[in-house]
mmCIF file of C-alpha atoms in Angstrom:
data_model
loop_
_atom_site.group_PDB
_atom_site.id
_atom_site.type_symbol
_atom_site.label_atom_id
_atom_site.label_comp_id
_atom_site.label_asym_id
_atom_site.label_seq_id
_atom_site.Cartn_x
_atom_site.Cartn_y
_atom_site.Cartn_z
ATOM 1 C CA MET Y 1 25.102 -5.408 -19.811
ATOM 2 C CA TYR Y 2 24.382 -4.981 -16.108
ATOM 3 C CA ASN Y 3 21.613 -4.033 -13.713
ATOM 4 C CA LEU Y 4 22.815 -1.542 -11.096
ATOM 5 C CA LYS Y 5 20.088 -1.189 -8.497
ATOM 6 C CA VAL Y 6 18.709 2.226 -7.602
ATOM 7 C CA VAL Y 7 19.864 3.388 -4.180
ATOM 8 C CA PRO Y 8 18.075 5.529 -1.572
ATOM 9 C CA GLN Y 9 18.757 9.200 -1.035
ATOM 10 C CA ILE Y 10 21.943 8.980 1.030
ATOM 11 C CA PHE Y 11 23.101 11.353 3.749
ATOM 12 C CA PHE Y 12 26.609 10.354 4.803
ATOM 13 C CA GLY Y 13 29.013 11.719 7.396
ATOM 14 C CA PRO Y 14 29.215 12.694 11.065
ATOM 15 C CA GLY Y 15 26.032 14.462 12.132
ATOM 16 C CA SER Y 16 23.998 13.311 9.132
ATOM 17 C CA VAL Y 17 21.318 11.750 11.359
ATOM 18 C CA ALA Y 18 19.966 15.296 11.800
ATOM 19 C CA ALA Y 19 18.601 15.070 8.234
ATOM 20 C CA VAL Y 20 15.814 12.785 9.489
ATOM 21 C CA GLY Y 21 13.791 15.902 10.287
ATOM 22 C CA ARG Y 22 14.015 16.966 6.629
ATOM 23 C CA VAL Y 23 13.234 13.681 4.899
ATOM 24 C CA VAL Y 24 10.192 12.575 6.924
ATOM 25 C CA ALA Y 25 6.988 14.415 5.991
ATOM 26 C CA ALA Y 26 5.887 17.031 8.501
ATOM 27 C CA ASP Y 27 2.452 15.445 8.935
ATOM 28 C CA ALA Y 28 3.698 11.848 9.144
ATOM 29 C CA ARG Y 29 2.663 9.426 11.851
ATOM 30 C CA VAL Y 30 6.009 7.770 12.541
ATOM 31 C CA LEU Y 31 6.987 4.371 13.875
ATOM 32 C CA ILE Y 32 10.563 4.084 15.118
ATOM 33 C CA VAL Y 33 11.769 0.469 14.940
ATOM 34 C CA SER Y 34 14.970 -0.373 16.801
ATOM 35 C CA GLY Y 35 16.884 -2.946 18.776
ATOM 36 C CA ASN Y 36 17.514 -2.642 22.492
ATOM 37 C CA SER Y 37 21.053 -1.277 22.091
ATOM 38 C CA ALA Y 38 19.931 1.727 20.038
ATOM 39 C CA GLU Y 39 17.435 2.561 22.752
ATOM 40 C CA ARG Y 40 19.983 2.127 25.568
ATOM 41 C CA SER Y 41 22.539 4.330 23.791
ATOM 42 C CA GLY Y 42 20.070 7.213 23.568
ATOM 43 C CA THR Y 43 19.937 7.202 19.773
ATOM 44 C CA VAL Y 44 16.207 6.415 19.689
ATOM 45 C CA GLU Y 45 15.410 9.332 21.991
ATOM 46 C CA ARG Y 46 17.658 11.615 19.935
ATOM 47 C CA VAL Y 47 15.870 10.730 16.698
ATOM 48 C CA LYS Y 48 12.496 11.085 18.396
ATOM 49 C CA LYS Y 49 13.402 14.665 19.347
ATOM 50 C CA LEU Y 50 14.581 15.378 15.808
ATOM 51 C CA LEU Y 51 11.170 14.250 14.537
ATOM 52 C CA ALA Y 52 9.172 16.540 16.872
ATOM 53 C CA PRO Y 53 6.402 17.678 16.671
ATOM 54 C CA ARG Y 54 5.341 14.645 14.598
ATOM 55 C CA ALA Y 55 3.367 11.872 16.283
ATOM 56 C CA VAL Y 56 5.914 9.140 17.051
ATOM 57 C CA GLU Y 57 5.512 5.606 18.397
ATOM 58 C CA VAL Y 58 8.469 3.347 19.266
ATOM 59 C CA PHE Y 59 9.027 -0.389 19.008
ATOM 60 C CA ALA Y 60 12.434 -1.046 20.538
ATOM 61 C CA GLY Y 61 12.618 -4.817 20.910
ATOM 62 C CA VAL Y 62 13.700 -6.181 17.534
ATOM 63 C CA GLU Y 63 15.156 -9.672 17.865
ATOM 64 C CA ALA Y 64 18.829 -10.299 17.059
ATOM 65 C CA GLU Y 65 17.689 -12.822 14.428
ATOM 66 C CA PRO Y 66 14.367 -11.257 13.353
ATOM 67 C CA SER Y 67 11.485 -13.583 12.651
ATOM 68 C CA ILE Y 68 8.549 -13.291 10.302
ATOM 69 C CA GLN Y 69 6.371 -13.716 13.382
ATOM 70 C CA GLN Y 70 7.803 -10.540 14.918
ATOM 71 C CA VAL Y 71 7.399 -8.679 11.617
ATOM 72 C CA ASP Y 72 3.694 -9.572 11.682
ATOM 73 C CA GLN Y 73 3.447 -8.350 15.281
ATOM 74 C CA ILE Y 74 5.021 -4.978 14.461
ATOM 75 C CA ARG Y 75 2.963 -4.597 11.282
ATOM 76 C CA GLU Y 76 -0.205 -4.975 13.353
ATOM 77 C CA PHE Y 77 1.082 -2.357 15.804
ATOM 78 C CA ALA Y 78 1.877 0.024 12.914
ATOM 79 C CA ARG Y 79 -1.603 -0.375 11.423
ATOM 80 C CA SER Y 80 -3.218 0.260 14.811
ATOM 81 C CA PHE Y 81 -2.155 3.908 14.874
ATOM 82 C CA GLY Y 82 -2.183 4.677 11.154
ATOM 83 C CA CYS Y 83 1.575 4.658 10.617
ATOM 84 C CA SER Y 84 2.638 6.515 7.459
ATOM 85 C CA ALA Y 85 6.438 6.531 7.925
ATOM 86 C CA VAL Y 86 8.952 4.130 9.460
ATOM 87 C CA VAL Y 87 12.389 5.077 10.779
ATOM 88 C CA ALA Y 88 14.546 2.023 11.515
ATOM 89 C CA ILE Y 89 17.492 2.547 13.858
ATOM 90 C CA GLY Y 90 20.123 -0.083 14.599
ATOM 91 C CA GLY Y 91 21.987 -2.895 12.935
ATOM 92 C CA GLY Y 92 20.831 -5.064 10.086
ATOM 93 C CA SER Y 93 18.098 -6.772 12.088
ATOM 94 C CA ALA Y 94 16.315 -3.542 13.022
ATOM 95 C CA MET Y 95 16.672 -2.118 9.525
ATOM 96 C CA ASP Y 96 15.416 -5.308 7.870
ATOM 97 C CA VAL Y 97 12.349 -5.390 10.110
ATOM 98 C CA GLY Y 98 11.683 -1.695 9.535
ATOM 99 C CA LYS Y 99 11.999 -2.188 5.786
ATOM 100 C CA ALA Y 100 9.514 -5.074 5.764
ATOM 101 C CA VAL Y 101 7.009 -3.221 7.971
ATOM 102 C CA ALA Y 102 7.185 -0.116 5.798
ATOM 103 C CA ALA Y 103 6.965 -2.023 2.519
ATOM 104 C CA ALA Y 104 3.932 -3.988 3.662
ATOM 105 C CA GLY Y 105 2.130 -0.777 4.606
ATOM 106 C CA SER Y 106 -1.512 -1.401 5.478
ATOM 107 C CA SER Y 107 -1.560 -4.861 3.857
ATOM 108 C CA THR Y 108 -2.867 -7.678 6.053
ATOM 109 C CA VAL Y 109 -1.278 -10.483 4.004
ATOM 110 C CA PRO Y 110 0.907 -12.534 6.405
ATOM 111 C CA THR Y 111 4.652 -12.031 6.030
ATOM 112 C CA ALA Y 112 4.996 -15.792 5.480
ATOM 113 C CA GLU Y 113 3.358 -15.304 2.076
ATOM 114 C CA PHE Y 114 6.295 -13.167 0.906
ATOM 115 C CA PHE Y 115 8.844 -15.280 2.775
ATOM 116 C CA TYR Y 116 7.944 -18.662 1.297
ATOM 117 C CA ASN Y 117 6.371 -17.818 -2.044
ATOM 118 C CA ARG Y 118 9.181 -15.384 -2.907
ATOM 119 C CA SER Y 119 6.614 -12.802 -3.985
ATOM 120 C CA GLU Y 120 7.451 -9.117 -3.644
ATOM 121 C CA LEU Y 121 5.949 -6.998 -0.914
ATOM 122 C CA PRO Y 122 3.266 -4.498 -1.999
ATOM 123 C CA ALA Y 123 4.529 -1.549 -4.029
ATOM 124 C CA ALA Y 124 2.486 1.011 -2.094
ATOM 125 C CA GLY Y 125 3.818 0.994 1.444
ATOM 126 C CA CYS Y 126 5.023 3.630 3.899
ATOM 127 C CA PHE Y 127 7.932 6.024 3.605
ATOM 128 C CA MET Y 128 11.018 4.462 5.181
ATOM 129 C CA ALA Y 129 14.300 5.922 6.445
ATOM 130 C CA ALA Y 130 17.180 3.736 7.667
ATOM 131 C CA VAL Y 131 19.612 4.883 10.347
ATOM 132 C CA PRO Y 132 22.437 2.337 10.818
ATOM 133 C CA THR Y 133 24.232 2.204 14.167
ATOM 134 C CA THR Y 134 26.711 -0.478 13.088
ATOM 135 C CA ALA Y 135 29.037 -0.827 10.095
ATOM 136 C CA GLY Y 136 28.277 -4.279 8.793
ATOM 137 C CA THR Y 137 25.180 -5.266 6.847
ATOM 138 C CA GLY Y 138 24.674 -2.211 4.659
ATOM 139 C CA ALA Y 139 20.927 -2.889 4.987
ATOM 140 C CA GLU Y 140 20.276 0.841 4.663
ATOM 141 C CA VAL Y 141 20.912 0.651 0.905
ATOM 142 C CA THR Y 142 19.728 -2.843 -0.100
ATOM 143 C CA PRO Y 143 16.352 -4.086 -1.465
ATOM 144 C CA ASN Y 144 16.086 -7.144 0.777
ATOM 145 C CA GLY Y 145 15.658 -8.263 4.354
ATOM 146 C CA VAL Y 146 16.777 -11.487 6.048
ATOM 147 C CA PHE Y 147 14.336 -13.263 8.374
ATOM 148 C CA THR Y 148 13.786 -16.558 10.162
ATOM 149 C CA ASP Y 149 10.616 -18.588 10.549
ATOM 150 C CA LYS Y 150 10.569 -19.763 14.168
ATOM 151 C CA THR Y 151 8.388 -22.747 13.308
ATOM 152 C CA SER Y 152 10.689 -24.221 10.647
ATOM 153 C CA ASN Y 153 14.018 -22.596 11.601
ATOM 154 C CA ILE Y 154 14.461 -21.596 7.948
ATOM 155 C CA LYS Y 155 16.368 -18.376 7.356
ATOM 156 C CA GLN Y 156 16.184 -16.585 4.013
ATOM 157 C CA SER Y 157 15.564 -13.242 2.317
ATOM 158 C CA ILE Y 158 12.516 -11.291 1.262
ATOM 159 C CA ARG Y 159 13.450 -9.195 -1.762
ATOM 160 C CA GLY Y 160 12.020 -6.521 -4.016
ATOM 161 C CA GLY Y 161 12.212 -2.869 -4.944
ATOM 162 C CA SER Y 162 9.506 -1.957 -2.437
ATOM 163 C CA ILE Y 163 11.710 -3.042 0.484
ATOM 164 C CA LEU Y 164 14.429 -0.532 -0.416
ATOM 165 C CA PRO Y 165 14.471 2.488 1.957
ATOM 166 C CA GLN Y 166 13.719 5.897 0.504
ATOM 167 C CA ALA Y 167 16.430 7.536 2.644
ATOM 168 C CA ALA Y 168 19.620 6.306 4.317
ATOM 169 C CA LEU Y 169 21.197 8.425 7.056
ATOM 170 C CA VAL Y 170 24.669 6.950 7.528
ATOM 171 C CA ASP Y 171 26.192 8.747 10.505
ATOM 172 C CA PRO Y 172 29.498 7.200 11.662
ATOM 173 C CA GLU Y 173 29.110 8.915 15.042
ATOM 174 C CA LEU Y 174 26.295 6.488 15.825
ATOM 175 C CA THR Y 175 28.754 3.563 15.612
ATOM 176 C CA LEU Y 176 31.060 4.964 18.317
ATOM 177 C CA SER Y 177 29.157 3.103 21.027
ATOM 178 C CA CYS Y 178 29.577 -0.299 19.340
ATOM 179 C CA SER Y 179 31.365 -2.861 21.480
ATOM 180 C CA ALA Y 180 34.518 -4.529 20.190
ATOM 181 C CA GLN Y 181 32.611 -7.754 19.451
ATOM 182 C CA VAL Y 182 29.857 -5.962 17.531
ATOM 183 C CA THR Y 183 32.511 -4.052 15.579
ATOM 184 C CA ILE Y 184 34.308 -7.308 14.728
ATOM 185 C CA ASN Y 185 31.185 -9.245 13.736
ATOM 186 C CA SER Y 186 29.813 -6.340 11.699
ATOM 187 C CA GLY Y 187 33.163 -5.664 10.073
ATOM 188 C CA MET Y 188 33.685 -9.276 9.021
ATOM 189 C CA ASP Y 189 30.224 -9.280 7.456
ATOM 190 C CA ALA Y 190 31.025 -6.091 5.539
ATOM 191 C CA LEU Y 191 34.394 -7.459 4.404
ATOM 192 C CA THR Y 192 32.776 -10.680 3.230
ATOM 193 C CA GLN Y 193 30.103 -8.769 1.313
ATOM 194 C CA GLY Y 194 32.684 -6.671 -0.502
ATOM 195 C CA ILE Y 195 34.851 -9.642 -1.470
ATOM 196 C CA GLU Y 196 31.933 -11.852 -2.506
ATOM 197 C CA SER Y 197 30.403 -9.053 -4.556
ATOM 198 C CA TYR Y 198 33.678 -8.523 -6.411
ATOM 199 C CA ILE Y 199 34.086 -12.180 -7.403
ATOM 200 C CA SER Y 200 30.370 -12.845 -7.969
ATOM 201 C CA ARG Y 201 29.478 -14.368 -11.329
ATOM 202 C CA ASN Y 202 26.963 -11.520 -11.684
ATOM 203 C CA SER Y 203 29.442 -8.720 -11.031
ATOM 204 C CA SER Y 204 29.921 -5.848 -13.465
ATOM 205 C CA ASN Y 205 32.404 -3.042 -13.947
ATOM 206 C CA ALA Y 206 30.108 -0.824 -11.890
ATOM 207 C CA SER Y 207 29.609 -3.233 -8.975
ATOM 208 C CA ARG Y 208 33.301 -4.196 -8.908
ATOM 209 C CA ALA Y 209 34.348 -0.541 -8.718
ATOM 210 C CA LEU Y 210 32.150 -0.041 -5.668
ATOM 211 C CA ALA Y 211 33.122 -3.355 -4.058
ATOM 212 C CA MET Y 212 36.876 -2.852 -4.406
ATOM 213 C CA GLN Y 213 36.736 0.621 -2.856
ATOM 214 C CA GLY Y 214 34.606 -0.750 -0.040
ATOM 215 C CA VAL Y 215 37.040 -3.583 0.641
ATOM 216 C CA LYS Y 216 40.008 -1.212 0.629
ATOM 217 C CA LEU Y 217 38.369 1.057 3.211
ATOM 218 C CA ILE Y 218 37.397 -1.864 5.443
ATOM 219 C CA VAL Y 219 40.748 -3.660 5.430
ATOM 220 C CA GLY Y 220 42.484 -0.380 6.178
ATOM 221 C CA ALA Y 221 40.280 0.337 9.184
ATOM 222 C CA LEU Y 222 38.853 -2.829 10.756
ATOM 223 C CA GLU Y 223 41.746 -4.026 12.899
ATOM 224 C CA LYS Y 224 42.669 -0.459 13.879
ATOM 225 C CA VAL Y 225 39.170 0.583 14.902
ATOM 226 C CA VAL Y 226 38.838 -2.348 17.294
ATOM 227 C CA ASP Y 227 41.930 -1.034 19.103
ATOM 228 C CA ASP Y 228 40.928 2.638 18.723
ATOM 229 C CA PRO Y 229 37.111 2.618 18.927
ATOM 230 C CA GLY Y 230 36.738 6.368 19.413
ATOM 231 C CA ASN Y 231 38.521 7.276 16.171
ATOM 232 C CA ILE Y 232 35.824 8.902 14.036
ATOM 233 C CA ASN Y 233 37.950 8.734 10.879
ATOM 234 C CA LEU Y 234 38.241 4.954 11.191
ATOM 235 C CA ARG Y 235 34.558 4.675 12.022
ATOM 236 C CA SER Y 236 33.785 6.746 8.919
ATOM 237 C CA ASP Y 237 35.896 4.450 6.741
ATOM 238 C CA MET Y 238 34.059 1.418 8.111
ATOM 239 C CA SER Y 239 30.642 2.991 7.543
ATOM 240 C CA GLU Y 240 31.472 4.125 4.019
ATOM 241 C CA GLY Y 241 33.162 0.851 3.095
ATOM 242 C CA THR Y 242 30.127 -1.069 4.314
ATOM 243 C CA MET Y 243 27.737 1.147 2.380
ATOM 244 C CA LEU Y 244 29.700 0.919 -0.884
ATOM 245 C CA GLY Y 245 29.987 -2.857 -0.619
ATOM 246 C CA ALA Y 246 26.261 -3.139 0.005
ATOM 247 C CA ILE Y 247 25.370 -1.022 -3.026
ATOM 248 C CA ALA Y 248 27.624 -3.363 -5.012
ATOM 249 C CA PHE Y 249 26.169 -6.648 -3.783
ATOM 250 C CA ALA Y 250 22.599 -5.415 -4.183
ATOM 251 C CA SER Y 251 23.341 -5.652 -7.912
ATOM 252 C CA SER Y 252 25.867 -8.484 -8.105
ATOM 253 C CA GLY Y 253 24.658 -10.853 -5.415
ATOM 254 C CA LEU Y 254 27.011 -12.505 -2.941
ATOM 255 C CA GLY Y 255 28.371 -16.049 -2.791
ATOM 256 C CA ALA Y 256 28.788 -19.331 -0.960
ATOM 257 C CA VAL Y 257 29.807 -17.743 2.344
ATOM 258 C CA HIS Y 258 26.403 -16.090 2.618
ATOM 259 C CA GLY Y 259 24.662 -19.128 1.164
ATOM 260 C CA LEU Y 260 26.040 -21.227 4.019
ATOM 261 C CA ALA Y 261 25.959 -18.517 6.678
ATOM 262 C CA HIS Y 262 22.174 -18.246 6.746
ATOM 263 C CA PRO Y 263 21.428 -21.907 7.620
ATOM 264 C CA LEU Y 264 24.485 -22.129 9.877
ATOM 265 C CA GLY Y 265 23.439 -18.999 11.735
ATOM 266 C CA ALA Y 266 19.913 -20.353 12.135
ATOM 267 C CA ARG Y 267 21.201 -23.724 13.372
ATOM 268 C CA LEU Y 268 23.916 -22.410 15.707
ATOM 269 C CA HIS Y 269 22.221 -19.176 16.816
ATOM 270 C CA LEU Y 270 25.377 -17.190 16.169
ATOM 271 C CA PRO Y 271 25.634 -13.595 14.888
ATOM 272 C CA HIS Y 272 25.585 -13.537 11.095
ATOM 273 C CA GLY Y 273 28.841 -11.589 10.826
ATOM 274 C CA ARG Y 274 30.641 -14.042 13.062
ATOM 275 C CA VAL Y 275 29.565 -16.958 10.880
ATOM 276 C CA CYS Y 276 30.780 -15.083 7.784
ATOM 277 C CA GLY Y 277 34.109 -14.499 9.497
ATOM 278 C CA LEU Y 278 34.444 -18.196 10.276
ATOM 279 C CA LEU Y 279 33.712 -19.261 6.695
ATOM 280 C CA LEU Y 280 35.380 -16.610 4.539
ATOM 281 C CA ALA Y 281 38.965 -17.877 4.167
ATOM 282 C CA GLU Y 282 37.977 -21.512 3.643
ATOM 283 C CA VAL Y 283 35.332 -20.709 1.001
ATOM 284 C CA LEU Y 284 37.781 -18.431 -0.822
ATOM 285 C CA LYS Y 285 40.277 -21.306 -0.996
ATOM 286 C CA TRP Y 286 37.641 -23.510 -2.622
ATOM 287 C CA ASN Y 287 36.747 -20.695 -5.032
ATOM 288 C CA MET Y 288 40.334 -19.904 -6.056
ATOM 289 C CA SER Y 289 40.329 -22.356 -8.957
ATOM 290 C CA VAL Y 290 37.760 -20.246 -10.813
ATOM 291 C CA CYS Y 291 38.396 -16.692 -9.616
ATOM 292 C CA ALA Y 292 42.128 -16.383 -8.949
ATOM 293 C CA GLY Y 293 42.437 -13.513 -11.426
ATOM 294 C CA ALA Y 294 39.650 -11.497 -9.813
ATOM 295 C CA LEU Y 295 41.083 -12.074 -6.330
ATOM 296 C CA ASP Y 296 44.505 -10.985 -7.579
ATOM 297 C CA GLU Y 297 42.991 -7.732 -8.877
ATOM 298 C CA LEU Y 298 41.123 -7.070 -5.648
ATOM 299 C CA ALA Y 299 44.192 -7.881 -3.542
ATOM 300 C CA ALA Y 300 46.388 -5.503 -5.536
ATOM 301 C CA PHE Y 301 43.894 -2.647 -5.072
ATOM 302 C CA ALA Y 302 43.738 -3.336 -1.326
ATOM 303 C CA GLY Y 303 47.547 -3.248 -1.092
ATOM 304 C CA TRP Y 304 48.413 -6.952 -1.145
ATOM 305 C CA GLN Y 305 50.509 -8.980 -3.553
ATOM 306 C CA ASN Y 306 47.886 -11.425 -4.861
ATOM 307 C CA GLY Y 307 44.779 -13.420 -4.029
ATOM 308 C CA LYS Y 308 46.676 -15.967 -1.964
ATOM 309 C CA GLU Y 309 47.983 -13.173 0.240
ATOM 310 C CA LEU Y 310 44.461 -11.790 0.527
ATOM 311 C CA ILE Y 311 43.336 -15.144 1.920
ATOM 312 C CA ARG Y 312 46.319 -15.205 4.321
ATOM 313 C CA GLN Y 313 45.339 -11.734 5.527
ATOM 314 C CA VAL Y 314 41.765 -12.910 6.117
ATOM 315 C CA GLU Y 315 43.152 -15.834 8.123
ATOM 316 C CA ALA Y 316 45.279 -13.401 10.120
ATOM 317 C CA LEU Y 317 42.172 -11.371 10.941
ATOM 318 C CA GLN Y 318 40.350 -14.531 11.992
ATOM 319 C CA LYS Y 319 43.186 -15.417 14.346
ATOM 320 C CA HIS Y 320 43.544 -11.863 15.672
ATOM 321 C CA PHE Y 321 39.815 -11.651 16.429
ATOM 322 C CA GLY Y 322 39.623 -15.111 17.992
ATOM 323 C CA LEU Y 323 37.230 -16.560 15.424
ATOM 324 C CA GLU Y 324 37.075 -20.340 15.931
ATOM 325 C CA SER Y 325 38.598 -22.326 13.107
ATOM 326 C CA ARG Y 326 36.450 -25.407 13.842
ATOM 327 C CA LEU Y 327 32.682 -25.310 13.495
ATOM 328 C CA SER Y 328 32.369 -28.115 16.048
ATOM 329 C CA ALA Y 329 33.528 -25.593 18.648
ATOM 330 C CA CYS Y 330 30.409 -23.580 17.752
ATOM 331 C CA GLY Y 331 28.118 -26.567 18.259
ATOM 332 C CA LEU Y 332 27.817 -27.901 14.701
ATOM 333 C CA GLN Y 333 27.535 -31.681 14.426
ATOM 334 C CA GLU Y 334 27.990 -34.089 11.535
ATOM 335 C CA SER Y 335 24.264 -34.805 11.643
ATOM 336 C CA ASP Y 336 23.533 -31.114 10.917
ATOM 337 C CA LEU Y 337 25.369 -31.011 7.584
ATOM 338 C CA GLU Y 338 22.614 -32.411 5.357
ATOM 339 C CA TRP Y 339 20.130 -29.809 6.631
ATOM 340 C CA VAL Y 340 22.650 -26.967 6.266
ATOM 341 C CA VAL Y 341 23.542 -27.927 2.684
ATOM 342 C CA LYS Y 342 19.876 -28.377 1.726
ATOM 343 C CA ASN Y 343 19.022 -24.902 3.013
ATOM 344 C CA SER Y 344 22.047 -23.167 1.497
ATOM 345 C CA ARG Y 345 20.636 -23.119 -2.063
ATOM 346 C CA SER Y 346 19.799 -19.429 -2.103
ATOM 347 C CA GLY Y 347 20.414 -16.631 -4.574
ATOM 348 C CA SER Y 348 23.757 -16.072 -2.855
ATOM 349 C CA MET Y 349 24.877 -19.610 -3.637
ATOM 350 C CA ARG Y 350 23.774 -19.196 -7.263
ATOM 351 C CA ALA Y 351 25.917 -16.055 -7.562
ATOM 352 C CA ASN Y 352 29.042 -17.836 -6.309
ATOM 353 C CA PRO Y 353 31.737 -18.012 -9.011
ATOM 354 C CA ARG Y 354 32.065 -21.779 -8.594
ATOM 355 C CA ASP Y 355 29.237 -24.300 -8.800
ATOM 356 C CA PHE Y 356 29.177 -26.460 -5.681
ATOM 357 C CA SER Y 357 27.580 -29.891 -5.585
ATOM 358 C CA ASP Y 358 25.979 -31.060 -2.357
ATOM 359 C CA ALA Y 359 28.898 -33.441 -1.880
ATOM 360 C CA GLU Y 360 31.421 -30.609 -2.257
ATOM 361 C CA LEU Y 361 29.616 -28.373 0.222
ATOM 362 C CA THR Y 362 29.452 -31.283 2.659
ATOM 363 C CA ALA Y 363 33.183 -31.870 2.210
ATOM 364 C CA LEU Y 364 33.935 -28.178 2.788
ATOM 365 C CA LEU Y 365 31.948 -28.199 6.027
ATOM 366 C CA GLN Y 366 33.507 -31.468 7.121
ATOM 367 C CA GLU Y 367 36.937 -29.903 6.728
ATOM 368 C CA MET Y 368 35.817 -27.093 9.039
ATOM 369 C CA LEU Y 369 34.362 -29.435 11.675
#
């Protein structure tokens, strides 16, 4: 028995962003939500033209680590002009914010209510379309968003069916402008999601089929696309691999890498994908005792001999991309560990194939210091 989440209507492939003019209602009052990079690259202006003659407002300053405070700010802006559709353009941060704004609709309940009480956002929100410009989070196809509370520094997810976009326009051409570092960070996040979904204790035949294909596409393209960033075939493999892995983990959950990455990212103010890249090999080593068979299967499909070789290949990627092997080099201190472990007990940690005690998580992090 398994629960495979419903996915949005998906438009995939070069040029698919043009479908935004078909999926958004002709009489909609549209809010475009984006980060600064999507605006600088011209993607926001391009989408705005595709939406003409609809009334369109733009919020182009989504934070790299979006906060519930900023979500409240944008929700108020959306209500002020009667927004009926949201188009989110960018990486995971922009899409997560757009998803939360759209799901909340005209509600005036503070975002903190959904963030802390783990209650779902209202079912009757705005139409929402997601336009990813990176290949990493897969937020365009997942029913959750990750946010931080600036007052407490807690980072966690808001989840629910209402936060799932109605349409995902996954156009690999929009990732061509990604810098090497964004490509690396995003790619390591996508790789981690695929692997963790496959070995999750909640995985199913359906989620594993999606995750293994996603991992195969990503490992075949990630290192090459950093060296050949204009190759649209490699960019397409990264975008598709990310999307498939995200559809998988939306049903299976993730694991200890993501459980730890959220508090570590909040504490160290590092990109989420970079933190995943730092943690992945070490967490897999700790998990091997309970999921060696699953890692062997995944490794064989990706073209490697076994799970141990898969971990060696992850370590090779870490070295090739210059990901620090010691968390102390990123600013983590021994005194931070208790807080990180305390705030790692998320749904991701519960989906990990191995149960970790607080002492074991502390030992794992101490090894990486």
